[in-house]
XYZ file of C-alpha atoms in Angstrom:
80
model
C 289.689 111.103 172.866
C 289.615 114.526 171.242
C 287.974 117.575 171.753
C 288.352 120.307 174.145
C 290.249 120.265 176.870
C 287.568 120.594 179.473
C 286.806 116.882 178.841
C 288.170 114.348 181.134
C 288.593 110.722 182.655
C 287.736 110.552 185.939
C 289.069 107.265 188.057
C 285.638 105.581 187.622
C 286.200 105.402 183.868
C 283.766 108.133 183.278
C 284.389 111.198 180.943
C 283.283 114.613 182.563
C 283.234 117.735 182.017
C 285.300 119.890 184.432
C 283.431 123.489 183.847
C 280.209 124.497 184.686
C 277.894 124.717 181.470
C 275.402 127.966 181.923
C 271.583 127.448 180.702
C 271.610 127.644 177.247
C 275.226 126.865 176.333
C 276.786 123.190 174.893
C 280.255 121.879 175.257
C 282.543 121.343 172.620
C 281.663 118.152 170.684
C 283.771 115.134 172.702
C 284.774 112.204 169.757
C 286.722 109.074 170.398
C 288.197 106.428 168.135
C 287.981 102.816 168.635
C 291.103 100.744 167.643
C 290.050 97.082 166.997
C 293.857 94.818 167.352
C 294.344 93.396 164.008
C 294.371 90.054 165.977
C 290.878 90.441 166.330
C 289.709 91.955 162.919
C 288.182 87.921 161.940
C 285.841 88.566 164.669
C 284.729 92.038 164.346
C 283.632 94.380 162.005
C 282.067 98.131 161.828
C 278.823 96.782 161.653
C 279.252 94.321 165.193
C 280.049 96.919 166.935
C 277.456 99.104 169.253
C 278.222 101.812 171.181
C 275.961 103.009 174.401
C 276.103 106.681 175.607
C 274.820 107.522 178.793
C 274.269 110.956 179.621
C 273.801 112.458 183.197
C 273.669 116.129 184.787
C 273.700 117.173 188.033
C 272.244 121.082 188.966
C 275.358 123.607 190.194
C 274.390 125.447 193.058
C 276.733 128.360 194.763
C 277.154 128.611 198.598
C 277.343 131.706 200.254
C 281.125 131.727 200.601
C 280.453 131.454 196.025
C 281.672 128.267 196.062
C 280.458 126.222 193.074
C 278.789 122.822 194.030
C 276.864 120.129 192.864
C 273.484 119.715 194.079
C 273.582 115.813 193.636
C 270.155 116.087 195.754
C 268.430 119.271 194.583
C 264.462 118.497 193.339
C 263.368 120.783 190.864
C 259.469 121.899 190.800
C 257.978 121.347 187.134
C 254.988 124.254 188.376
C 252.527 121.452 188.560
């Protein structure tokens, strides 16, 4: 994996991102590289492979000691 070094595996086998990311800023851009064993090149090409990205935030919230946490439960009002 390459990119910055905020990026990381977690046990789960998720990649997160260890800093908060303020309203209106990005991340650095995270790439990997997928190694196919030349064993298995007969039975896969560039074009049988498909990759899924799943992408999910949770809001950061501050306690009153200014503790950063995540507000896994947090429901934001849309002003409807």
């Amino acid at each position: 994996m390459d990119g910055d070094n905020n990026w990381y595996q977690s046990s789960d086998g998720y990649y997160e991102y260890s800093d908060i990311i303020k309203d209106g800023n990005t991340t650095n851009e995270i790439t990997f590289t997928l190694d196919v064993p030349d064993e298995n090149s007969i039975y896969f090409s560039e074009e049988d492979i498909s990759v899924i990205i799943i992408a999910e935030i949770v809001k950061a919230e501050v306690d009153e000691d200014g503790y950063t946490y995540a507000d896994w439960y947090g429901i934001e009002d849309d002003g409807a």
